mmCIF file of C-alpha atoms in Angstrom:
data_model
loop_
_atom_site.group_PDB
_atom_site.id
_atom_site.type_symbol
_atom_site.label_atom_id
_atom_site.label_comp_id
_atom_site.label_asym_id
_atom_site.label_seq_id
_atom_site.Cartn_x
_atom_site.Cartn_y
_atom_site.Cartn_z
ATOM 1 C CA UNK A 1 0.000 0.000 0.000
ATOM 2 C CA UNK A 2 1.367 3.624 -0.755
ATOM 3 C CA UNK A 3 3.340 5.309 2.249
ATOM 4 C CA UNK A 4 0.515 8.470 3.103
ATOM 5 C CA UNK A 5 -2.477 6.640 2.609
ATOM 6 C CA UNK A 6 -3.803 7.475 5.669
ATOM 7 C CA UNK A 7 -2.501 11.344 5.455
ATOM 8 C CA UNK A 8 -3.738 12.089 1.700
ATOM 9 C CA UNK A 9 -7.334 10.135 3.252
ATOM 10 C CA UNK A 10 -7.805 10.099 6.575
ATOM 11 C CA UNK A 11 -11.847 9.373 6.793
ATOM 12 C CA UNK A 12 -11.394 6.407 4.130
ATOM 13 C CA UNK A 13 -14.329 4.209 4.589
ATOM 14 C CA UNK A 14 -13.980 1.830 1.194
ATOM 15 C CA UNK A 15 -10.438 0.413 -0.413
ATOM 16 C CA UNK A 16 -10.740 -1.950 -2.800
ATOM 17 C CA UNK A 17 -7.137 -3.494 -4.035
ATOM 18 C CA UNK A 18 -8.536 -6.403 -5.434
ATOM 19 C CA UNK A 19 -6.150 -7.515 -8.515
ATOM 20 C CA UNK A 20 -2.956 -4.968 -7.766
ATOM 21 C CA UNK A 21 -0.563 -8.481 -7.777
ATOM 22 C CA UNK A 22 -0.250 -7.022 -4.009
ATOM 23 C CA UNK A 23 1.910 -9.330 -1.677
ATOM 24 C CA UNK A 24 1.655 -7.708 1.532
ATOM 25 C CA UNK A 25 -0.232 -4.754 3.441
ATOM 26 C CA UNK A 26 1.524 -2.060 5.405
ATOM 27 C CA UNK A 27 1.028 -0.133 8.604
ATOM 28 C CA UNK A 28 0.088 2.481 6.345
ATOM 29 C CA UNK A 29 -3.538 -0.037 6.605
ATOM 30 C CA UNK A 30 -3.224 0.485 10.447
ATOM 31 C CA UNK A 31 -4.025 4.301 10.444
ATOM 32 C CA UNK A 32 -7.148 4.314 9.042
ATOM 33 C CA UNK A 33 -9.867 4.980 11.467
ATOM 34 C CA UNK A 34 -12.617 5.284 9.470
ATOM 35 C CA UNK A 35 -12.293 1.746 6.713
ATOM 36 C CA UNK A 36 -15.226 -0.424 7.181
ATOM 37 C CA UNK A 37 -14.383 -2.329 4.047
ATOM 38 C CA UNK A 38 -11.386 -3.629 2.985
ATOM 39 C CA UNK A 39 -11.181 -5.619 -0.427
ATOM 40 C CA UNK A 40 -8.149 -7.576 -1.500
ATOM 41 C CA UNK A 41 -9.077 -10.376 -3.607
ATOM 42 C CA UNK A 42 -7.447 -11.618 -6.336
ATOM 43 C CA UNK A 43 -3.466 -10.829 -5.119
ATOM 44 C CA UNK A 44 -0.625 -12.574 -3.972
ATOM 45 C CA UNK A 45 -1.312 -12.590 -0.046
ATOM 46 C CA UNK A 46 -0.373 -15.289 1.725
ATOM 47 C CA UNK A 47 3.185 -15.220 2.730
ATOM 48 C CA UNK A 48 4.949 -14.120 5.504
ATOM 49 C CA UNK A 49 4.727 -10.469 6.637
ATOM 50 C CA UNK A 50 1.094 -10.219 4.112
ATOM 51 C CA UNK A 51 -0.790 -8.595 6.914
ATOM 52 C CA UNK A 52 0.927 -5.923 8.937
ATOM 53 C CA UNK A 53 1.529 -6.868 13.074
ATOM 54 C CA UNK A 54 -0.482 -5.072 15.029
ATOM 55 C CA UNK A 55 -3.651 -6.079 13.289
ATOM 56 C CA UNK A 56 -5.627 -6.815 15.923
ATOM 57 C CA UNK A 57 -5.094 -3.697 18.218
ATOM 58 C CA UNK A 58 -5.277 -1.298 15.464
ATOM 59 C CA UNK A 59 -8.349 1.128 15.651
ATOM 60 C CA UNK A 60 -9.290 -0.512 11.973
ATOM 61 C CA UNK A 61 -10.140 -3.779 14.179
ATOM 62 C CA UNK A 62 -12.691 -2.058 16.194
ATOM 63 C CA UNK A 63 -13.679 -0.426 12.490
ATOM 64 C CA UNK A 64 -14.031 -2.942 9.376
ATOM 65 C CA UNK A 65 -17.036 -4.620 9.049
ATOM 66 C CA UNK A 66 -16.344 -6.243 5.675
ATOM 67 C CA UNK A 67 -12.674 -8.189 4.551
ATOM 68 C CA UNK A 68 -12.642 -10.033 1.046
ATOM 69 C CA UNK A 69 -9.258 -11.744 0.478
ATOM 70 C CA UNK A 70 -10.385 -14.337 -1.769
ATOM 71 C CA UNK A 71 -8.626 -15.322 -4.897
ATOM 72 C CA UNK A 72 -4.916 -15.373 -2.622
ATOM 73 C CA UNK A 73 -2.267 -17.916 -0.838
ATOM 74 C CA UNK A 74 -3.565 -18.252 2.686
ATOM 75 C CA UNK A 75 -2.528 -21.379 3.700
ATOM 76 C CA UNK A 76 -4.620 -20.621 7.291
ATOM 77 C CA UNK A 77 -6.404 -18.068 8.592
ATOM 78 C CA UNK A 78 -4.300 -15.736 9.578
ATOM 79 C CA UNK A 79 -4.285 -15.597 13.584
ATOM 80 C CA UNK A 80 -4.493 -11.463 13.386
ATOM 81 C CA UNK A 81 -7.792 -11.871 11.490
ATOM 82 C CA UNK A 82 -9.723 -13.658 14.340
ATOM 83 C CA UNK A 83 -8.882 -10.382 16.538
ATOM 84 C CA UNK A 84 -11.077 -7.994 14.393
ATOM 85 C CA UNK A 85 -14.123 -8.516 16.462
ATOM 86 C CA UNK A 86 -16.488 -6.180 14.152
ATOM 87 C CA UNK A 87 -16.354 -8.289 11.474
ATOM 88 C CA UNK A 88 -19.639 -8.913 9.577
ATOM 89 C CA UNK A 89 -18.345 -10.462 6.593
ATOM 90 C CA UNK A 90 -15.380 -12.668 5.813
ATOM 91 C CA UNK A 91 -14.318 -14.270 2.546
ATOM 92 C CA UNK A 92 -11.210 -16.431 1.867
ATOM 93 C CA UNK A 93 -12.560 -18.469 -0.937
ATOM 94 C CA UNK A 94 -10.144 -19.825 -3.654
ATOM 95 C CA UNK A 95 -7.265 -20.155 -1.103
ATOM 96 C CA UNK A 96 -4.886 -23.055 -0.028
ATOM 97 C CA UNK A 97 -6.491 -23.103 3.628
ATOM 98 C CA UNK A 98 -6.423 -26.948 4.423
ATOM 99 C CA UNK A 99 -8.926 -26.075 8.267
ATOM 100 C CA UNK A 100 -11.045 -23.882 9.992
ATOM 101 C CA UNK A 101 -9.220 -22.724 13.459
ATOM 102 C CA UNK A 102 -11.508 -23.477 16.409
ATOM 103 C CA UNK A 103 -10.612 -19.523 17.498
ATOM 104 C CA UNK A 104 -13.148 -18.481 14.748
ATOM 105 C CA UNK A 105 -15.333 -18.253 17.186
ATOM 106 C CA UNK A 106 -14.360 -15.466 18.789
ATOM 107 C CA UNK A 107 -15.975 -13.256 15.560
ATOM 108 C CA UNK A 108 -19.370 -12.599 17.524
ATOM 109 C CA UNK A 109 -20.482 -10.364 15.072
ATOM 110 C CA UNK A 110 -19.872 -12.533 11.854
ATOM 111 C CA UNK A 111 -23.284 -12.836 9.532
ATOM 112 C CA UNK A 112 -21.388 -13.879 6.135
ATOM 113 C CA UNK A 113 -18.098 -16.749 6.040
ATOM 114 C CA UNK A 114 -17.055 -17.457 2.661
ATOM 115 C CA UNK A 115 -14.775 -20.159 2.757
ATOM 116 C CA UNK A 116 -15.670 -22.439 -0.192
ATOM 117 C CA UNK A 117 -12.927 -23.444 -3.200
ATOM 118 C CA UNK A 118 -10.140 -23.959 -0.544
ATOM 119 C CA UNK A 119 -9.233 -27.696 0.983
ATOM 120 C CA UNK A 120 -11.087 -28.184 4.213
ATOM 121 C CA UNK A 121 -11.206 -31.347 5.063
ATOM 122 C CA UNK A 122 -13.171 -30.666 8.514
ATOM 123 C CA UNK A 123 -15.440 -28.236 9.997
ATOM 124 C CA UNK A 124 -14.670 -27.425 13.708
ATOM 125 C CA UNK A 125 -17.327 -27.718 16.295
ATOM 126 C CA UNK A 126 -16.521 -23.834 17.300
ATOM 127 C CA UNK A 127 -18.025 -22.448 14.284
ATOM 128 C CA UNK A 128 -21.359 -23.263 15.656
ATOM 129 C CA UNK A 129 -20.399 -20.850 18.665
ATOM 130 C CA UNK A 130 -21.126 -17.703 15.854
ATOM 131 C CA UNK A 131 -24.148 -16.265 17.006
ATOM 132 C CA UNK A 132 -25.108 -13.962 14.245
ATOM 133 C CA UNK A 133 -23.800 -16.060 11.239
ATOM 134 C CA UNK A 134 -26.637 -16.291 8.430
ATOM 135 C CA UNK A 135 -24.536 -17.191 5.389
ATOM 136 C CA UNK A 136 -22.119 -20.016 5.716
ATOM 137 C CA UNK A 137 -20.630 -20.676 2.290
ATOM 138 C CA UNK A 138 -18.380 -24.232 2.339
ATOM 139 C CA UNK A 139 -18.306 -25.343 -0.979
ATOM 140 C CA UNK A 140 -16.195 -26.768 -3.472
ATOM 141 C CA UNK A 141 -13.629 -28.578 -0.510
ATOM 142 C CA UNK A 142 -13.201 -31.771 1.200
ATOM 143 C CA UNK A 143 -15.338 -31.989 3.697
ATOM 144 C CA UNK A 144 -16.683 -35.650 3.726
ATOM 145 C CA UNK A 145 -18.526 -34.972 7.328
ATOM 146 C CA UNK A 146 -20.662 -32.248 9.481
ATOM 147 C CA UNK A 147 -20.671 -31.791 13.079
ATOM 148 C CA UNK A 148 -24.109 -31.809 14.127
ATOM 149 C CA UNK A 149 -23.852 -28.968 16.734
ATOM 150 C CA UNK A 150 -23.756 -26.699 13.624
ATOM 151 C CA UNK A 151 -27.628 -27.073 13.945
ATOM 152 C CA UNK A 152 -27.168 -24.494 16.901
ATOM 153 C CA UNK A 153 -26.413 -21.637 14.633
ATOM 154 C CA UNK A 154 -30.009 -20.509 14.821
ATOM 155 C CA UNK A 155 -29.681 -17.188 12.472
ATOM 156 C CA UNK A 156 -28.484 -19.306 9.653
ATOM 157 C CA UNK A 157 -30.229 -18.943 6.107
ATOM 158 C CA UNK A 158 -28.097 -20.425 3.731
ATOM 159 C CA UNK A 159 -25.920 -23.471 3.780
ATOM 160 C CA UNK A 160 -23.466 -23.971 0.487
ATOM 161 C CA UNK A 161 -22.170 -27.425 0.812
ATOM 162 C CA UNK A 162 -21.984 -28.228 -2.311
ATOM 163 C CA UNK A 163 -18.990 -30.344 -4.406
ATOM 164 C CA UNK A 164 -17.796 -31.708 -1.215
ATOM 165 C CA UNK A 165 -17.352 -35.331 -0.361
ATOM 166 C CA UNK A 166 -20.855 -36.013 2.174
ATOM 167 C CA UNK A 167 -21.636 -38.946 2.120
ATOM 168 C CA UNK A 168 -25.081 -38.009 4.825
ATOM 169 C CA UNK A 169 -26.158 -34.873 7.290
ATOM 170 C CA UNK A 170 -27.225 -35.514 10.290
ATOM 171 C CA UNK A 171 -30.271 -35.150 11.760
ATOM 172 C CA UNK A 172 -29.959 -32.696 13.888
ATOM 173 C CA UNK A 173 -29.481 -30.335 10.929
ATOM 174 C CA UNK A 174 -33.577 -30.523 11.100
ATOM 175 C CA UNK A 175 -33.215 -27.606 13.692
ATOM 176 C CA UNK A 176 -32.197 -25.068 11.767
ATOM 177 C CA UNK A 177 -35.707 -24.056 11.719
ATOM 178 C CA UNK A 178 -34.693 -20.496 10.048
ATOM 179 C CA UNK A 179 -32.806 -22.083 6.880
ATOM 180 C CA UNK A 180 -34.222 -21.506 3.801
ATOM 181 C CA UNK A 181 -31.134 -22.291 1.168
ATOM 182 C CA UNK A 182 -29.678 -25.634 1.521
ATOM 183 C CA UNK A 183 -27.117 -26.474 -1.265
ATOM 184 C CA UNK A 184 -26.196 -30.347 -1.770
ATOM 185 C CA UNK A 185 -25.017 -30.956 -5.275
ATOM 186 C CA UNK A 186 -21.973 -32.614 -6.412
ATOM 187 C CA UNK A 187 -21.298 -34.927 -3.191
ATOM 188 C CA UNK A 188 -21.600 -38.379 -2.944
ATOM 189 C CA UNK A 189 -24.862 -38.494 -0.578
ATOM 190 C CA UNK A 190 -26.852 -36.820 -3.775
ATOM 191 C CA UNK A 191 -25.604 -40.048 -6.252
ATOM 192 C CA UNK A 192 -24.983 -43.041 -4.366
ATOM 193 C CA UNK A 193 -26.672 -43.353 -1.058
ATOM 194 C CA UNK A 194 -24.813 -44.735 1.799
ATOM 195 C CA UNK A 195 -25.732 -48.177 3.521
ATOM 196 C CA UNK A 196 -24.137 -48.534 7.156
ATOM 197 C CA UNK A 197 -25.554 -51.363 9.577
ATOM 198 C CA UNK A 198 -22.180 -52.139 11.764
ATOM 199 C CA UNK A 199 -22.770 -52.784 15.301
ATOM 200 C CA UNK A 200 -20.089 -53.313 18.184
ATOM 201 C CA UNK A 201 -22.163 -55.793 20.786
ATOM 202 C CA UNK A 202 -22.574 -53.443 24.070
ATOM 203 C CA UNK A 203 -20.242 -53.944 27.074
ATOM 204 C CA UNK A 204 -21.350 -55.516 30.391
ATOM 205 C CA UNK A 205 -20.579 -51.690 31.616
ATOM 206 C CA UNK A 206 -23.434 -50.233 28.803
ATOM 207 C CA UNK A 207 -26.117 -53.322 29.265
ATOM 208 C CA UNK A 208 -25.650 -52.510 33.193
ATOM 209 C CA UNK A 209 -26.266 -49.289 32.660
ATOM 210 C CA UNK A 210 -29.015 -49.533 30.002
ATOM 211 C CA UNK A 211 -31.033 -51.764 32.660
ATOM 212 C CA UNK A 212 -30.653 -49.273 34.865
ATOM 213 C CA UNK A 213 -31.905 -46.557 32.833
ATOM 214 C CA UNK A 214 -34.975 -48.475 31.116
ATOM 215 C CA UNK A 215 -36.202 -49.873 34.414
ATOM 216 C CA UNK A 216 -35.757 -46.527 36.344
ATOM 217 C CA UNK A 217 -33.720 -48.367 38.851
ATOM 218 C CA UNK A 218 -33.214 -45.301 41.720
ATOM 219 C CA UNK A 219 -29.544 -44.575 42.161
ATOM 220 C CA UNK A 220 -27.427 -41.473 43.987
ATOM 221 C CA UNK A 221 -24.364 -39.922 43.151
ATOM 222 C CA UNK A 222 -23.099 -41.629 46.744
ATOM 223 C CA UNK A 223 -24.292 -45.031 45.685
ATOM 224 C CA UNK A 224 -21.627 -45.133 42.610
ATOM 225 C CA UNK A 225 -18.316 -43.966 41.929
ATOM 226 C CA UNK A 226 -18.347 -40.243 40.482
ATOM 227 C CA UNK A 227 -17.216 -41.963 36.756
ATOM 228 C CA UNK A 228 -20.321 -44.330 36.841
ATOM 229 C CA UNK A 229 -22.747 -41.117 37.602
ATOM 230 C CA UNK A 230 -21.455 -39.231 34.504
ATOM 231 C CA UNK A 231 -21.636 -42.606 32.711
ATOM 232 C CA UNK A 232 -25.230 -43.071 33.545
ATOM 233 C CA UNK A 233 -25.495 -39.309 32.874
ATOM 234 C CA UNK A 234 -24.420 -40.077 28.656
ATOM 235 C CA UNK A 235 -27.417 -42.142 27.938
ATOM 236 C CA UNK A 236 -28.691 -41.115 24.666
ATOM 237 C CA UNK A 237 -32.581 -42.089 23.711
ATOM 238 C CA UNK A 238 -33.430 -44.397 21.135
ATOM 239 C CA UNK A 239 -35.237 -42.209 18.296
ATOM 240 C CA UNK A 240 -37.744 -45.434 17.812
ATOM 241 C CA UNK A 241 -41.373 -44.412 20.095
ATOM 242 C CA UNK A 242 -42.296 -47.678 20.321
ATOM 243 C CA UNK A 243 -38.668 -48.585 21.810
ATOM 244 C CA UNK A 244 -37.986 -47.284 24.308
ATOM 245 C CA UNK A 245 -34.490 -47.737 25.114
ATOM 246 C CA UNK A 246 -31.048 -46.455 25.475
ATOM 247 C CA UNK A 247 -27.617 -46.665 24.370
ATOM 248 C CA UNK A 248 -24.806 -44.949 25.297
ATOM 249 C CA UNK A 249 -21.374 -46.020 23.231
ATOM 250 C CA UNK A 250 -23.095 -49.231 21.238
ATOM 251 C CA UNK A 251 -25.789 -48.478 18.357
ATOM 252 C CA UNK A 252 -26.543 -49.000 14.832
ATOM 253 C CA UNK A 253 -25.914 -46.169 12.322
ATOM 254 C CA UNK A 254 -27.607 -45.922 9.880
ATOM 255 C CA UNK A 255 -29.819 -43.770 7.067
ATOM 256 C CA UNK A 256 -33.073 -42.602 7.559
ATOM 257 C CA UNK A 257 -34.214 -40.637 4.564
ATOM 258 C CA UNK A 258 -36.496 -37.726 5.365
ATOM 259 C CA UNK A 259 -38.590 -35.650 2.285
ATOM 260 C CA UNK A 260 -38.394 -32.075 1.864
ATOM 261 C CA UNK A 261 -40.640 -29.868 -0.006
ATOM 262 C CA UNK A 262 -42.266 -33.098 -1.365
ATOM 263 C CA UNK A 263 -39.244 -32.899 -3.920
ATOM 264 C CA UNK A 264 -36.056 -34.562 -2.753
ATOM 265 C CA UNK A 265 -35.185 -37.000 -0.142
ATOM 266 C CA UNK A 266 -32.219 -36.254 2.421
ATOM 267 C CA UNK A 267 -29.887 -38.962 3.690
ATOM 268 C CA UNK A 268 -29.883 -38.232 7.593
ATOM 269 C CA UNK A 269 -27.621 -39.799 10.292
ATOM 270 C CA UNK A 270 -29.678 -41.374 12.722
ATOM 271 C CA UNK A 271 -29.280 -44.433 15.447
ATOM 272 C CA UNK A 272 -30.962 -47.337 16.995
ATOM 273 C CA UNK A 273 -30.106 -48.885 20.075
ATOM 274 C CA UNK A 274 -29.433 -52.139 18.206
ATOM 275 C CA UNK A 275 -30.217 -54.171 15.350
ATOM 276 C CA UNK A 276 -33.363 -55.785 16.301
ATOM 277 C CA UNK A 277 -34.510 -52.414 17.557
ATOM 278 C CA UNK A 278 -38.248 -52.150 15.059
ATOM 279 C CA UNK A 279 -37.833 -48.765 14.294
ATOM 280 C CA UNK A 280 -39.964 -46.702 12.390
ATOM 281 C CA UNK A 281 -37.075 -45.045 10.495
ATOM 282 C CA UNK A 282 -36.267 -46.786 7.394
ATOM 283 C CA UNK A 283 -32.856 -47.701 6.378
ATOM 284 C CA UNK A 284 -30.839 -47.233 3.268
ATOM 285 C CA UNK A 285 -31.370 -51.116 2.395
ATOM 286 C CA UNK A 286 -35.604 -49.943 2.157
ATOM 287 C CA UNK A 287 -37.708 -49.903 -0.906
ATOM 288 C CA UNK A 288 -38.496 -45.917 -0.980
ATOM 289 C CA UNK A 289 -41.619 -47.183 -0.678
ATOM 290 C CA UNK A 290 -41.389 -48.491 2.455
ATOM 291 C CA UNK A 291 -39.577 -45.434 3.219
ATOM 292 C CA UNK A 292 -42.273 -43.037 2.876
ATOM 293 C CA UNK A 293 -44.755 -45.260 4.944
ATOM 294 C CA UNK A 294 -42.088 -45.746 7.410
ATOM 295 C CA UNK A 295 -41.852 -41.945 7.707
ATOM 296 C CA UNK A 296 -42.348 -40.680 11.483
ATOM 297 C CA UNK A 297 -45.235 -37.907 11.335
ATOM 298 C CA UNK A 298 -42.874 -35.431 12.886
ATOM 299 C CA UNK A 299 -40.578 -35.495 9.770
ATOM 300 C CA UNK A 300 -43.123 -36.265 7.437
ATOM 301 C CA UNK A 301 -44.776 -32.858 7.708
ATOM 302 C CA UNK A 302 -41.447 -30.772 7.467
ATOM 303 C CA UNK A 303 -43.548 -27.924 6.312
ATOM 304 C CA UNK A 304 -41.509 -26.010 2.292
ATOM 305 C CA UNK A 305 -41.360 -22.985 4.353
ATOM 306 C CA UNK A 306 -38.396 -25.175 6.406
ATOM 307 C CA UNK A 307 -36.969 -25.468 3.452
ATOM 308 C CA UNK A 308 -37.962 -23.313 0.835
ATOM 309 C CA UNK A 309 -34.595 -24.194 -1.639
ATOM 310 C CA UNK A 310 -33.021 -27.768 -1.378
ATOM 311 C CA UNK A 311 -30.218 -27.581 -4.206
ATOM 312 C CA UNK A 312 -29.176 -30.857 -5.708
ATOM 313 C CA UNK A 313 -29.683 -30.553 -8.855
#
């Protein structure tokens, strides 16, 4: 960036760089009060020394609201980035980036993350910590799972997953009640559906504590040691009604294929407490249909408005 910037424009609010063969920013970036949107895309960012120190204490950390640095060599985020706390929009698509740092949550403000075209092989657990994010772009990496607590990122609207390598979502992704853009294509779940029936037999420790658990049998945290109590505390229901039982490290995984908009069927994680479990939920191995009469009346009448846009095509 040209030495003066900040003297010749002192209330700059807009710089766009974007295709200048730029490989690194100056301090000159750090005296600019007034920039709430810095774009960079298209450069040669990426090395060492691309962003000047002091990022993150700079007054343009309490100030930008929009960075675009698509199009460059990031191999990661860059640490500084994760201290500009105003943030509202982020984009490092067509990068090198190979993860998502779990520290990405500390961008409370965040409503748009562009991240898609790079080489992610895993999304982080943190990112569902972004309480205001309603655009998460992901596309076009390697990304072959998703971590249900995403479903607690309650403002989202659209979802680009697309050209990725999922093979099924999981359910819980049935809570994003606000999500009205869900794209799918090009991963392996929309061609060739997944069929997964392995079962490890429960220990004596989980068929214990299952007959505990399904016969109420009364218990207090001084009747067991402290590690049993938080055992007994990991019981997870079995989603069958008519079942009734628990499992805690032992289940069958499988898919249960849920409609939306009447259109297109979605491959969802779900699990049984074992194989001879009579669940409602049909499996992969199902006729579709068995499938739709199998369908649970909860998931059966996922209204469009749930899902106004389910992109596979």
């Amino acid at each position: 960036l040209p030495a003066g910037l900040s003297q010749w424009f002192p209330a700059l609010e807009v710089l766009d760089v974007s295709g200048t063969g730029l490989t690194e920013m100056g301090t000159e970036l750090l005296s600019l009060p007034c920039l709430h949107t810095l774009l960079a895309k298209n450069n040669r960012l990426g090395g060492p020394g691309s962003l000047p120190k002091g990022l993150g204490q700079a007054p343009l950390a309490r100030s930008l609201r929009v960075l675009n640095l698509s199009g460059n060599r990031f191999s990661e985020v860059p640490p500084a980035l994760l201290q500009l706390r105003g943030l509202r929009s982020l984009s490092l698509g067509g990068n090198r980036l190979h993860g998502i740092p779990p520290d990405i949550q500390e961008l409370h403000s965040l409503e748009f993350l562009y991240l898609g075209g790079n080489f992610i092989t895993a999304i982080p657990p943190e990112l569902a910590k972004l309480p205001s994010l309603r655009y998460l772009v992901l596309c076009d990496n390697k990304i072959q799972s998703i971590p249900p607590q995403l479903a607690q990122l309650h403002s989202l609207r659209s979802l680009s997953l697309h050209n990725n390598l999922l093979t099924y979502l999981p359910r819980e992704i049935l809570n994003l009640v606000h999500l009205d853009e869900l794209s799918l294509r090009g991963n392996p779940l929309v061609v060739r559906f997944v069929r997964d029936l392995t079962y490890n037999p429960p220990s004596l420790q989980e068929l214990a504590g299952r007959t505990i658990k399904t016969r109420n049998v009364p218990y207090a945290p001084s009747d067991l040691p402290e590690s049993l109590v938080r055992y007994l505390s990991l019981a997870s229901n079995c989603p069958n009604p008519k079942c009734g039982g628990v499992y805690f490290d032992s289940c069958v995984r499988q898919i249960k294929f849920v409609d939306f908009c009447g259109k297109y069927r979605l491959p969802l994680m779900h699990y049984l407490c074992s194989p001879e479990c009579s669940s409602p939920f049909s499996s992969a191995s199902q006729s579709s249909t068995s499938q739709s009469e199998s369908d649970s009346e909860d998931e059966a009448s996922v209204a469009a408005h749930r899902m106004q846009k389910v992109l596979l095509g």
